[in-house]
PDB file of C-alpha atoms in Angstrom:
ATOM      1  CA  MET A  13      67.000-131.040 -60.074  1.00  0.00           C
ATOM      2  CA  SER A  14      68.334-132.079 -56.670  1.00  0.00           C
ATOM      3  CA  THR A  15      67.257-128.723 -55.312  1.00  0.00           C
ATOM      4  CA  VAL A  16      63.703-129.282 -56.561  1.00  0.00           C
ATOM      5  CA  ARG A  17      63.594-132.781 -54.979  1.00  0.00           C
ATOM      6  CA  GLY A  18      64.844-131.336 -51.701  1.00  0.00           C
ATOM      7  CA  LYS A  19      62.131-128.726 -51.616  1.00  0.00           C
ATOM      8  CA  LEU A  20      59.449-131.317 -52.458  1.00  0.00           C
ATOM      9  CA  ALA A  21      60.711-133.557 -49.660  1.00  0.00           C
ATOM     10  CA  SER A  22      60.602-130.705 -47.182  1.00  0.00           C
ATOM     11  CA  ILE A  23      56.949-129.968 -47.939  1.00  0.00           C
ATOM     12  CA  GLU A  24      55.852-133.602 -48.486  1.00  0.00           C
ATOM     13  CA  GLU A  25      54.514-134.015 -44.944  1.00  0.00           C
ATOM     14  CA  ASN A  26      52.435-130.863 -45.195  1.00  0.00           C
ATOM     15  CA  VAL A  27      51.038-131.885 -48.583  1.00  0.00           C
ATOM     16  CA  LEU A  28      50.095-135.353 -47.345  1.00  0.00           C
ATOM     17  CA  GLU A  29      48.548-133.930 -44.191  1.00  0.00           C
ATOM     18  CA  SER A  30      46.417-131.591 -46.270  1.00  0.00           C
ATOM     19  CA  MET A  31      45.157-134.738 -48.071  1.00  0.00           C
ATOM     20  CA  GLY A  32      44.227-136.391 -44.772  1.00  0.00           C
ATOM     21  CA  ASN A  33      47.384-138.457 -44.145  1.00  0.00           C
ATOM     22  CA  ARG A  34      49.470-137.848 -40.992  1.00  0.00           C
ATOM     23  CA  PHE A  35      52.522-140.027 -40.306  1.00  0.00           C
ATOM     24  CA  SER A  36      53.703-138.567 -37.018  1.00  0.00           C
ATOM     25  CA  PRO A  37      51.699-137.017 -34.206  1.00  0.00           C
ATOM     26  CA  ARG A  38      52.251-133.303 -33.736  1.00  0.00           C
ATOM     27  CA  GLN A  39      52.686-131.758 -30.325  1.00  0.00           C
ATOM     28  CA  PRO A  40      50.497-128.695 -29.753  1.00  0.00           C
ATOM     29  CA  SER A  41      52.415-125.426 -29.463  1.00  0.00           C
ATOM     30  CA  LEU A  42      52.069-124.213 -25.880  1.00  0.00           C
ATOM     31  CA  ALA A  43      52.437-120.637 -24.706  1.00  0.00           C
ATOM     32  CA  PRO A  44      55.452-119.947 -22.519  1.00  0.00           C
ATOM     33  CA  THR A  45      54.946-119.941 -18.752  1.00  0.00           C
ATOM     34  CA  PRO A  46      53.817-116.448 -17.726  1.00  0.00           C
ATOM     35  CA  ASP A  47      56.034-114.345 -15.506  1.00  0.00           C
ATOM     36  CA  PRO A  48      54.530-114.139 -11.975  1.00  0.00           C
ATOM     37  CA  LYS A  49      54.485-110.346 -12.149  1.00  0.00           C
ATOM     38  CA  ASP A  50      52.209-110.512 -15.233  1.00  0.00           C
ATOM     39  CA  ILE A  51      49.594-112.842 -13.721  1.00  0.00           C
ATOM     40  CA  GLY A  52      46.327-110.962 -13.266  1.00  0.00           C
ATOM     41  CA  ARG A  53      47.704-107.770 -14.763  1.00  0.00           C
ATOM     42  CA  GLN A  54      45.784-106.204 -17.632  1.00  0.00           C
ATOM     43  CA  PRO A  55      46.538-103.058 -19.620  1.00  0.00           C
ATOM     44  CA  ALA A  56      44.226-100.150 -18.924  1.00  0.00           C
ATOM     45  CA  GLN A  57      42.734 -98.069 -21.686  1.00  0.00           C
ATOM     46  CA  GLY A  58      42.063 -94.356 -21.682  1.00  0.00           C
ATOM     47  CA  PHE A  59      45.430 -93.213 -20.313  1.00  0.00           C
ATOM     48  CA  ALA A  60      47.849 -91.049 -22.306  1.00  0.00           C
ATOM     49  CA  CYS A  61      49.829 -87.816 -22.314  1.00  0.00           C
ATOM     50  CA  VAL A  62      48.417 -84.669 -23.880  1.00  0.00           C
ATOM     51  CA  ASP A  63      49.791 -81.185 -24.485  1.00  0.00           C
ATOM     52  CA  ILE A  64      49.276 -79.340 -21.206  1.00  0.00           C
ATOM     53  CA  ASP A  65      47.831 -76.325 -23.039  1.00  0.00           C
ATOM     54  CA  GLN A  66      45.070 -78.590 -24.384  1.00  0.00           C
ATOM     55  CA  VAL A  67      43.762 -79.003 -20.824  1.00  0.00           C
ATOM     56  CA  VAL A  68      41.659 -76.336 -19.078  1.00  0.00           C
ATOM     57  CA  PRO A  69      40.071 -76.151 -15.600  1.00  0.00           C
ATOM     58  CA  ASP A  70      36.341 -76.501 -15.065  1.00  0.00           C
ATOM     59  CA  PRO A  71      34.891 -73.075 -14.111  1.00  0.00           C
ATOM     60  CA  ASN A  72      32.209 -74.842 -12.034  1.00  0.00           C
ATOM     61  CA  GLN A  73      34.711 -76.843  -9.973  1.00  0.00           C
ATOM     62  CA  PRO A  74      33.724 -76.609  -6.270  1.00  0.00           C
ATOM     63  CA  ARG A  75      37.258 -75.716  -5.263  1.00  0.00           C
ATOM     64  CA  SER A  76      38.157 -72.212  -6.408  1.00  0.00           C
ATOM     65  CA  GLU A  77      41.143 -71.254  -4.236  1.00  0.00           C
ATOM     66  CA  PHE A  78      44.620 -72.788  -4.261  1.00  0.00           C
ATOM     67  CA  THR A  79      47.363 -71.873  -1.810  1.00  0.00           C
ATOM     68  CA  PRO A  80      50.405 -70.536  -3.728  1.00  0.00           C
ATOM     69  CA  GLU A  81      52.838 -72.061  -1.219  1.00  0.00           C
ATOM     70  CA  ALA A  82      51.272 -75.509  -1.584  1.00  0.00           C
ATOM     71  CA  LEU A  83      51.368 -75.227  -5.389  1.00  0.00           C
ATOM     72  CA  GLU A  84      55.049 -74.262  -5.249  1.00  0.00           C
ATOM     73  CA  ARG A  85      55.833 -77.339  -3.135  1.00  0.00           C
ATOM     74  CA  MET A  86      53.924 -79.631  -5.497  1.00  0.00           C
ATOM     75  CA  ALA A  87      55.605 -78.043  -8.533  1.00  0.00           C
ATOM     76  CA  GLU A  88      59.027 -78.728  -7.022  1.00  0.00           C
ATOM     77  CA  SER A  89      58.026 -82.353  -6.362  1.00  0.00           C
ATOM     78  CA  ILE A  90      56.767 -82.803  -9.947  1.00  0.00           C
ATOM     79  CA  HIS A  91      59.925 -81.198 -11.314  1.00  0.00           C
ATOM     80  CA  ASP A  92      62.117 -83.597  -9.296  1.00  0.00           C
ATOM     81  CA  ARG A  93      60.077 -86.817  -9.472  1.00  0.00           C
ATOM     82  CA  GLY A  94      57.683 -86.310 -12.343  1.00  0.00           C
ATOM     83  CA  GLN A  95      53.890 -86.596 -12.298  1.00  0.00           C
ATOM     84  CA  LEU A  96      53.026 -89.524 -10.031  1.00  0.00           C
ATOM     85  CA  ALA A  97      49.300 -89.750 -10.794  1.00  0.00           C
ATOM     86  CA  PRO A  98      47.238 -88.815 -13.883  1.00  0.00           C
ATOM     87  CA  ILE A  99      44.456 -86.261 -13.763  1.00  0.00           C
ATOM     88  CA  ARG A 100      40.920 -87.039 -14.973  1.00  0.00           C
ATOM     89  CA  VAL A 101      39.592 -85.074 -17.944  1.00  0.00           C
ATOM     90  CA  ARG A 102      36.609 -85.017 -20.304  1.00  0.00           C
ATOM     91  CA  TRP A 103      36.266 -83.482 -23.766  1.00  0.00           C
ATOM     92  CA  SER A 104      34.492 -80.129 -24.012  1.00  0.00           C
ATOM     93  CA  GLU A 105      32.975 -79.494 -27.439  1.00  0.00           C
ATOM     94  CA  GLU A 106      32.291 -75.902 -26.445  1.00  0.00           C
ATOM     95  CA  ARG A 107      35.957 -75.136 -25.747  1.00  0.00           C
ATOM     96  CA  SER A 108      37.551 -77.786 -27.988  1.00  0.00           C
ATOM     97  CA  LYS A 109      39.767 -78.652 -25.037  1.00  0.00           C
ATOM     98  CA  TRP A 110      40.059 -81.355 -22.425  1.00  0.00           C
ATOM     99  CA  MET A 111      38.343 -80.101 -19.266  1.00  0.00           C
ATOM    100  CA  ILE A 112      39.503 -81.238 -15.836  1.00  0.00           C
ATOM    101  CA  ILE A 113      37.195 -83.451 -13.779  1.00  0.00           C
ATOM    102  CA  ALA A 114      39.676 -84.056 -10.971  1.00  0.00           C
ATOM    103  CA  GLY A 115      43.276 -82.965 -10.488  1.00  0.00           C
ATOM    104  CA  GLU A 116      43.275 -79.226 -11.123  1.00  0.00           C
ATOM    105  CA  ARG A 117      45.890 -78.681  -8.417  1.00  0.00           C
ATOM    106  CA  ARG A 118      48.221 -81.195 -10.110  1.00  0.00           C
ATOM    107  CA  TRP A 119      47.600 -79.491 -13.470  1.00  0.00           C
ATOM    108  CA  ARG A 120      48.435 -76.069 -12.008  1.00  0.00           C
ATOM    109  CA  ALA A 121      51.586 -77.441 -10.371  1.00  0.00           C
ATOM    110  CA  ALA A 122      52.630 -79.203 -13.592  1.00  0.00           C
ATOM    111  CA  LYS A 123      52.290 -75.928 -15.511  1.00  0.00           C
ATOM    112  CA  LEU A 124      54.262 -74.182 -12.785  1.00  0.00           C
ATOM    113  CA  ALA A 125      56.968 -76.847 -13.088  1.00  0.00           C
ATOM    114  CA  GLY A 126      57.173 -76.200 -16.847  1.00  0.00           C
ATOM    115  CA  LEU A 127      55.924 -79.608 -18.048  1.00  0.00           C
ATOM    116  CA  PRO A 128      54.978 -79.518 -21.769  1.00  0.00           C
ATOM    117  CA  THR A 129      52.590 -82.484 -21.443  1.00  0.00           C
ATOM    118  CA  ILE A 130      50.477 -83.984 -18.695  1.00  0.00           C
ATOM    119  CA  GLU A 131      49.301 -87.555 -18.070  1.00  0.00           C
ATOM    120  CA  CYS A 132      45.530 -87.907 -18.205  1.00  0.00           C
ATOM    121  CA  HIS A 133      42.762 -90.432 -17.742  1.00  0.00           C
ATOM    122  CA  PHE A 134      40.255 -89.591 -20.463  1.00  0.00           C
ATOM    123  CA  HIS A 135      36.580 -89.967 -19.512  1.00  0.00           C
ATOM    124  CA  THR A 136      34.663 -90.775 -22.689  1.00  0.00           C
ATOM    125  CA  GLY A 137      31.118 -91.238 -21.362  1.00  0.00           C
ATOM    126  CA  ASP A 138      28.499 -88.541 -20.860  1.00  0.00           C
ATOM    127  CA  LEU A 139      28.270 -86.746 -17.524  1.00  0.00           C
ATOM    128  CA  SER A 140      25.316 -84.636 -16.456  1.00  0.00           C
ATOM    129  CA  PRO A 141      26.094 -81.413 -14.545  1.00  0.00           C
ATOM    130  CA  SER A 142      24.888 -83.123 -11.366  1.00  0.00           C
ATOM    131  CA  GLU A 143      27.043 -86.239 -11.896  1.00  0.00           C
ATOM    132  CA  LEU A 144      30.078 -84.092 -12.671  1.00  0.00           C
ATOM    133  CA  LEU A 145      29.593 -81.987  -9.551  1.00  0.00           C
ATOM    134  CA  GLU A 146      29.134 -85.123  -7.452  1.00  0.00           C
ATOM    135  CA  GLN A 147      32.420 -86.601  -8.679  1.00  0.00           C
ATOM    136  CA  GLN A 148      34.304 -83.365  -8.112  1.00  0.00           C
ATOM    137  CA  LEU A 149      32.775 -82.903  -4.676  1.00  0.00           C
ATOM    138  CA  ILE A 150      33.584 -86.457  -3.582  1.00  0.00           C
ATOM    139  CA  GLU A 151      37.148 -86.097  -4.890  1.00  0.00           C
ATOM    140  CA  ASN A 152      37.698 -82.962  -2.798  1.00  0.00           C
ATOM    141  CA  LEU A 153      35.898 -84.227   0.288  1.00  0.00           C
ATOM    142  CA  LEU A 154      38.027 -87.378   0.372  1.00  0.00           C
ATOM    143  CA  ARG A 155      41.155 -85.232   0.480  1.00  0.00           C
ATOM    144  CA  GLU A 156      39.546 -82.627   2.748  1.00  0.00           C
ATOM    145  CA  ASP A 157      40.678 -79.954   0.294  1.00  0.00           C
ATOM    146  CA  LEU A 158      37.514 -77.865   0.234  1.00  0.00           C
ATOM    147  CA  LYS A 159      37.112 -74.789   2.357  1.00  0.00           C
ATOM    148  CA  PRO A 160      33.893 -74.657   4.426  1.00  0.00           C
ATOM    149  CA  ALA A 161      32.154 -72.102   2.192  1.00  0.00           C
ATOM    150  CA  GLU A 162      33.154 -74.005  -0.979  1.00  0.00           C
ATOM    151  CA  GLU A 163      31.735 -77.193   0.488  1.00  0.00           C
ATOM    152  CA  ALA A 164      28.499 -75.417   1.428  1.00  0.00           C
ATOM    153  CA  ARG A 165      28.067 -73.906  -2.048  1.00  0.00           C
ATOM    154  CA  ALA A 166      28.660 -77.305  -3.667  1.00  0.00           C
ATOM    155  CA  TYR A 167      25.972 -78.912  -1.491  1.00  0.00           C
ATOM    156  CA  ALA A 168      23.578 -76.090  -2.341  1.00  0.00           C
ATOM    157  CA  SER A 169      24.283 -76.516  -6.072  1.00  0.00           C
ATOM    158  CA  LEU A 170      23.496 -80.236  -5.907  1.00  0.00           C
ATOM    159  CA  MET A 171      20.247 -79.480  -4.106  1.00  0.00           C
ATOM    160  CA  GLU A 172      19.276 -76.932  -6.757  1.00  0.00           C
ATOM    161  CA  LEU A 173      20.244 -79.139  -9.719  1.00  0.00           C
ATOM    162  CA  ASN A 174      18.328 -82.181  -8.483  1.00  0.00           C
ATOM    163  CA  GLY A 175      15.639 -80.723  -6.262  1.00  0.00           C
ATOM    164  CA  TRP A 176      17.158 -82.588  -3.301  1.00  0.00           C
ATOM    165  CA  ASN A 177      17.064 -81.761   0.379  1.00  0.00           C
ATOM    166  CA  GLY A 178      20.069 -81.934   2.668  1.00  0.00           C
ATOM    167  CA  LYS A 179      19.373 -85.520   3.699  1.00  0.00           C
ATOM    168  CA  GLN A 180      19.275 -86.690   0.078  1.00  0.00           C
ATOM    169  CA  VAL A 181      22.597 -84.961  -0.625  1.00  0.00           C
ATOM    170  CA  ALA A 182      24.134 -86.707   2.388  1.00  0.00           C
ATOM    171  CA  GLU A 183      22.829 -90.108   1.284  1.00  0.00           C
ATOM    172  CA  ARG A 184      24.102 -89.602  -2.261  1.00  0.00           C
ATOM    173  CA  LEU A 185      27.591 -88.556  -1.140  1.00  0.00           C
ATOM    174  CA  HIS A 186      27.734 -90.994   1.799  1.00  0.00           C
ATOM    175  CA  VAL A 187      28.495 -88.276   4.335  1.00  0.00           C
ATOM    176  CA  PRO A 188      26.724 -87.609   7.675  1.00  0.00           C
ATOM    177  CA  ALA A 189      23.547 -85.576   7.315  1.00  0.00           C
ATOM    178  CA  SER A 190      24.775 -83.342  10.131  1.00  0.00           C
ATOM    179  CA  GLN A 191      27.848 -82.465   8.044  1.00  0.00           C
ATOM    180  CA  VAL A 192      25.622 -81.216   5.234  1.00  0.00           C
ATOM    181  CA  SER A 193      23.296 -79.254   7.527  1.00  0.00           C
ATOM    182  CA  ARG A 194      26.199 -77.589   9.366  1.00  0.00           C
ATOM    183  CA  ALA A 195      27.844 -76.641   6.076  1.00  0.00           C
ATOM    184  CA  LEU A 196      24.648 -75.188   4.600  1.00  0.00           C
ATOM    185  CA  ALA A 197      24.154 -73.105   7.736  1.00  0.00           C
ATOM    186  CA  LEU A 198      27.313 -71.159   6.858  1.00  0.00           C
ATOM    187  CA  LEU A 199      25.526 -69.709   3.831  1.00  0.00           C
ATOM    188  CA  ARG A 200      23.237 -67.833   6.227  1.00  0.00           C
ATOM    189  CA  LEU A 201      26.207 -65.879   7.590  1.00  0.00           C
ATOM    190  CA  PRO A 202      27.408 -62.544   6.184  1.00  0.00           C
ATOM    191  CA  GLU A 203      30.129 -62.832   3.564  1.00  0.00           C
ATOM    192  CA  ASP A 204      32.799 -61.246   5.794  1.00  0.00           C
ATOM    193  CA  ILE A 205      32.273 -63.901   8.478  1.00  0.00           C
ATOM    194  CA  ARG A 206      32.385 -66.688   5.857  1.00  0.00           C
ATOM    195  CA  HIS A 207      35.744 -65.349   4.668  1.00  0.00           C
ATOM    196  CA  ARG A 208      37.082 -65.517   8.228  1.00  0.00           C
ATOM    197  CA  VAL A 209      35.877 -69.113   8.479  1.00  0.00           C
ATOM    198  CA  ASP A 210      37.633 -70.034   5.218  1.00  0.00           C
ATOM    199  CA  ALA A 211      40.782 -68.287   6.429  1.00  0.00           C
ATOM    200  CA  GLY A 212      40.769 -70.430   9.571  1.00  0.00           C
ATOM    201  CA  GLU A 213      40.222 -67.522  11.958  1.00  0.00           C
ATOM    202  CA  ILE A 214      36.905 -68.965  13.132  1.00  0.00           C
ATOM    203  CA  SER A 215      36.149 -72.674  13.406  1.00  0.00           C
ATOM    204  CA  ALA A 216      33.350 -74.052  11.254  1.00  0.00           C
ATOM    205  CA  ARG A 217      31.682 -75.406  14.391  1.00  0.00           C
ATOM    206  CA  ALA A 218      31.605 -71.975  16.068  1.00  0.00           C
ATOM    207  CA  ALA A 219      30.351 -70.417  12.825  1.00  0.00           C
ATOM    208  CA  TYR A 220      27.531 -72.952  12.751  1.00  0.00           C
ATOM    209  CA  GLU A 221      26.440 -71.777  16.201  1.00  0.00           C
ATOM    210  CA  LEU A 222      26.605 -68.115  15.088  1.00  0.00           C
ATOM    211  CA  SER A 223      24.351 -68.908  12.126  1.00  0.00           C
ATOM    212  CA  LYS A 224      21.510 -69.559  14.579  1.00  0.00           C
ATOM    213  CA  LEU A 225      21.429 -65.850  15.461  1.00  0.00           C
ATOM    214  CA  GLU A 226      19.227 -63.551  13.385  1.00  0.00           C
ATOM    215  CA  ASN A 227      20.966 -60.390  14.530  1.00  0.00           C
ATOM    216  CA  VAL A 228      23.969 -59.703  12.262  1.00  0.00           C
ATOM    217  CA  SER A 229      25.559 -57.346  14.811  1.00  0.00           C
ATOM    218  CA  GLN A 230      25.512 -60.117  17.422  1.00  0.00           C
ATOM    219  CA  GLN A 231      26.976 -62.534  14.882  1.00  0.00           C
ATOM    220  CA  ARG A 232      29.885 -60.189  14.161  1.00  0.00           C
ATOM    221  CA  GLN A 233      30.423 -59.474  17.863  1.00  0.00           C
ATOM    222  CA  LEU A 234      30.784 -63.178  18.697  1.00  0.00           C
ATOM    223  CA  ALA A 235      32.784 -63.778  15.507  1.00  0.00           C
ATOM    224  CA  ASN A 236      35.348 -61.219  16.696  1.00  0.00           C
ATOM    225  CA  ARG A 237      35.625 -63.006  20.040  1.00  0.00           C
ATOM    226  CA  ALA A 238      36.020 -66.365  18.322  1.00  0.00           C
ATOM    227  CA  ALA A 239      38.716 -64.985  16.009  1.00  0.00           C
ATOM    228  CA  MET A 240      40.637 -63.639  19.015  1.00  0.00           C
ATOM    229  CA  GLY A 241      40.721 -67.162  20.446  1.00  0.00           C
ATOM    230  CA  ASN A 242      38.774 -66.466  23.634  1.00  0.00           C
ATOM    231  CA  LEU A 243      35.555 -68.174  22.582  1.00  0.00           C
ATOM    232  CA  THR A 244      35.354 -71.961  22.392  1.00  0.00           C
ATOM    233  CA  ASN A 245      32.721 -73.870  20.444  1.00  0.00           C
ATOM    234  CA  VAL A 246      30.862 -74.745  23.663  1.00  0.00           C
ATOM    235  CA  GLU A 247      30.932 -71.132  24.842  1.00  0.00           C
ATOM    236  CA  ALA A 248      29.717 -69.961  21.440  1.00  0.00           C
ATOM    237  CA  ALA A 249      26.753 -72.344  21.688  1.00  0.00           C
ATOM    238  CA  ARG A 250      25.965 -71.121  25.220  1.00  0.00           C
ATOM    239  CA  LEU A 251      26.125 -67.424  24.286  1.00  0.00           C
ATOM    240  CA  VAL A 252      23.960 -68.011  21.221  1.00  0.00           C
ATOM    241  CA  ARG A 253      21.341 -69.713  23.365  1.00  0.00           C
ATOM    242  CA  GLN A 254      21.401 -66.792  25.771  1.00  0.00           C
ATOM    243  CA  ARG A 255      20.936 -64.237  23.009  1.00  0.00           C
ATOM    244  CA  ARG A 256      18.073 -66.269  21.602  1.00  0.00           C
ATOM    245  CA  GLY A 257      16.420 -66.242  25.038  1.00  0.00           C
ATOM    246  CA  LYS A 258      16.947 -69.946  25.682  1.00  0.00           C
ATOM    247  CA  ARG A 259      18.806 -69.928  28.981  1.00  0.00           C
ATOM    248  CA  ARG A 260      19.005 -73.090  30.986  1.00  0.00           C
ATOM    249  CA  ASP A 261      17.719 -72.899  34.515  1.00  0.00           C
ATOM    250  CA  LYS A 262      19.845 -75.705  35.864  1.00  0.00           C
ATOM    251  CA  PRO A 263      22.950 -77.039  34.152  1.00  0.00           C
ATOM    252  CA  ARG A 264      22.781 -80.827  33.971  1.00  0.00           C
ATOM    253  CA  ASN A 265      25.347 -83.431  33.111  1.00  0.00           C
ATOM    254  CA  THR A 266      25.154 -85.772  30.128  1.00  0.00           C
ATOM    255  CA  LYS A 267      26.245 -89.398  30.256  1.00  0.00           C
ATOM    256  CA  LEU A 268      25.204 -91.976  27.688  1.00  0.00           C
ATOM    257  CA  CYS A 269      26.421 -95.501  26.975  1.00  0.00           C
ATOM    258  CA  PHE A 270      26.362 -97.078  23.510  1.00  0.00           C
ATOM    259  CA  PRO A 271      26.986-100.863  23.652  1.00  0.00           C
ATOM    260  CA  THR A 272      28.147-102.778  20.567  1.00  0.00           C
ATOM    261  CA  GLU A 273      27.477-106.344  19.440  1.00  0.00           C
ATOM    262  CA  GLN A 274      31.148-107.197  20.068  1.00  0.00           C
ATOM    263  CA  GLY A 275      30.840-106.344  23.754  1.00  0.00           C
ATOM    264  CA  TRP A 276      32.406-102.868  23.625  1.00  0.00           C
ATOM    265  CA  LYS A 277      30.786 -99.927  25.375  1.00  0.00           C
ATOM    266  CA  VAL A 278      31.265 -96.397  24.096  1.00  0.00           C
ATOM    267  CA  ILE A 279      30.530 -93.929  26.892  1.00  0.00           C
ATOM    268  CA  VAL A 280      29.923 -90.257  26.183  1.00  0.00           C
ATOM    269  CA  SER A 281      29.868 -87.791  29.055  1.00  0.00           C
ATOM    270  CA  ALA A 282      29.903 -84.011  29.432  1.00  0.00           C
ATOM    271  CA  PRO A 283      29.563 -81.562  32.341  1.00  0.00           C
ATOM    272  CA  GLN A 284      26.486 -80.039  30.686  1.00  0.00           C
ATOM    273  CA  LYS A 285      23.320 -81.241  29.047  1.00  0.00           C
ATOM    274  CA  GLY A 286      23.962 -81.981  25.400  1.00  0.00           C
ATOM    275  CA  THR A 287      22.077 -82.854  22.258  1.00  0.00           C
ATOM    276  CA  TYR A 288      22.488 -85.846  19.984  1.00  0.00           C
ATOM    277  CA  HIS A 289      23.928 -83.488  17.398  1.00  0.00           C
ATOM    278  CA  GLU A 290      26.670 -82.491  19.871  1.00  0.00           C
ATOM    279  CA  ILE A 291      27.205 -86.143  20.787  1.00  0.00           C
ATOM    280  CA  GLU A 292      27.622 -87.014  17.115  1.00  0.00           C
ATOM    281  CA  GLN A 293      30.208 -84.240  16.760  1.00  0.00           C
ATOM    282  CA  ALA A 294      32.102 -85.544  19.800  1.00  0.00           C
ATOM    283  CA  LEU A 295      32.090 -89.109  18.449  1.00  0.00           C
ATOM    284  CA  GLU A 296      33.352 -87.932  15.050  1.00  0.00           C
ATOM    285  CA  GLU A 297      36.229 -86.076  16.738  1.00  0.00           C
ATOM    286  CA  ALA A 298      37.014 -89.155  18.836  1.00  0.00           C
ATOM    287  CA  LEU A 299      36.959 -91.374  15.727  1.00  0.00           C
ATOM    288  CA  THR A 300      39.399 -89.006  14.003  1.00  0.00           C
ATOM    289  CA  GLU A 301      41.756 -89.334  16.973  1.00  0.00           C
ATOM    290  CA  VAL A 302      41.449 -93.148  16.971  1.00  0.00           C
ATOM    291  CA  ARG A 303      42.300 -93.285  13.252  1.00  0.00           C
ATOM    292  CA  HIS A 304      45.275 -90.985  13.859  1.00  0.00           C
ATOM    293  CA  ARG A 305      46.594 -93.377  16.510  1.00  0.00           C
ATOM    294  CA  ILE A 306      46.085 -96.362  14.189  1.00  0.00           C
ATOM    295  CA  ARG A 307      48.055 -94.652  11.405  1.00  0.00           C
ATOM    296  CA  ASN A 308      50.869 -93.907  13.854  1.00  0.00           C
ATOM    297  CA  ASN A 309      50.831 -97.450  15.284  1.00  0.00           C
ATOM    298  CA  VAL A 310      50.075 -96.272  18.828  1.00  0.00           C
ATOM    299  CA  GLN A 311      49.693 -99.264  21.144  1.00  0.00           C
ATOM    300  CA  ILE A 312      47.073 -99.642  23.865  1.00  0.00           C
ATOM    301  CA  PHE A 313      48.714-100.362  27.229  1.00  0.00           C
TER     302      PHE A 313
END
């Protein structure tokens, strides 16, 4: 009996409260103070590991060549430190596999390292062929992984898929229009010269100048000189003009000043007459050098 009374006493307050009577104020239960490292942090969805054999490359990926030495180095890094970043994949009903959107090099290196699974970010929405190509192209361009001919073919594919011109491709990808036009010009060259450009024997800039020639024999002749290292980009442009019958009577200097709103003046000069396209190329090269100095904390004295 005493046990029954004790139990009734322990629940008396709850019973009375349920009837509308409360004898003592209750303090609300507060959540514990969050840890500073958890403030603003939210879990992300769509990330998980999957069997590496359930992932396949996209046959339409702009990048088609991977350097074996670079893959070996990445495989060693993954073997020692693990996979540091997930790859992006989408489901392919046709293949019943996860198809790579971005990260094929990491996937290849992970397979080379013998990993049974791979970390992925799973894209669940629909992607049109054009949207997929755009994402893959941007991914590669940001890392500067594409070879010149691969970049050119990707631009051409976007133009064909969407009915765009070169300017529209540039606007969509947020790259200079001159970059697109120079890349597309490589597609006018014979395949053997394009291979030499991709191999690094001939600079993309020199190849762009050679593309202005209609005579294939002249293109190959100048390509051989460029590959031997005795033909600079400026000389290639000059020789192309000569072969096209556009000699300059009198060489003239170029000097232009571009003032900024902050009071800076960017001065471009050359010992010969140039075009705005050549000036743009020079400014892009100068900007690359400035960014290199910033990354290496070079001071201005």
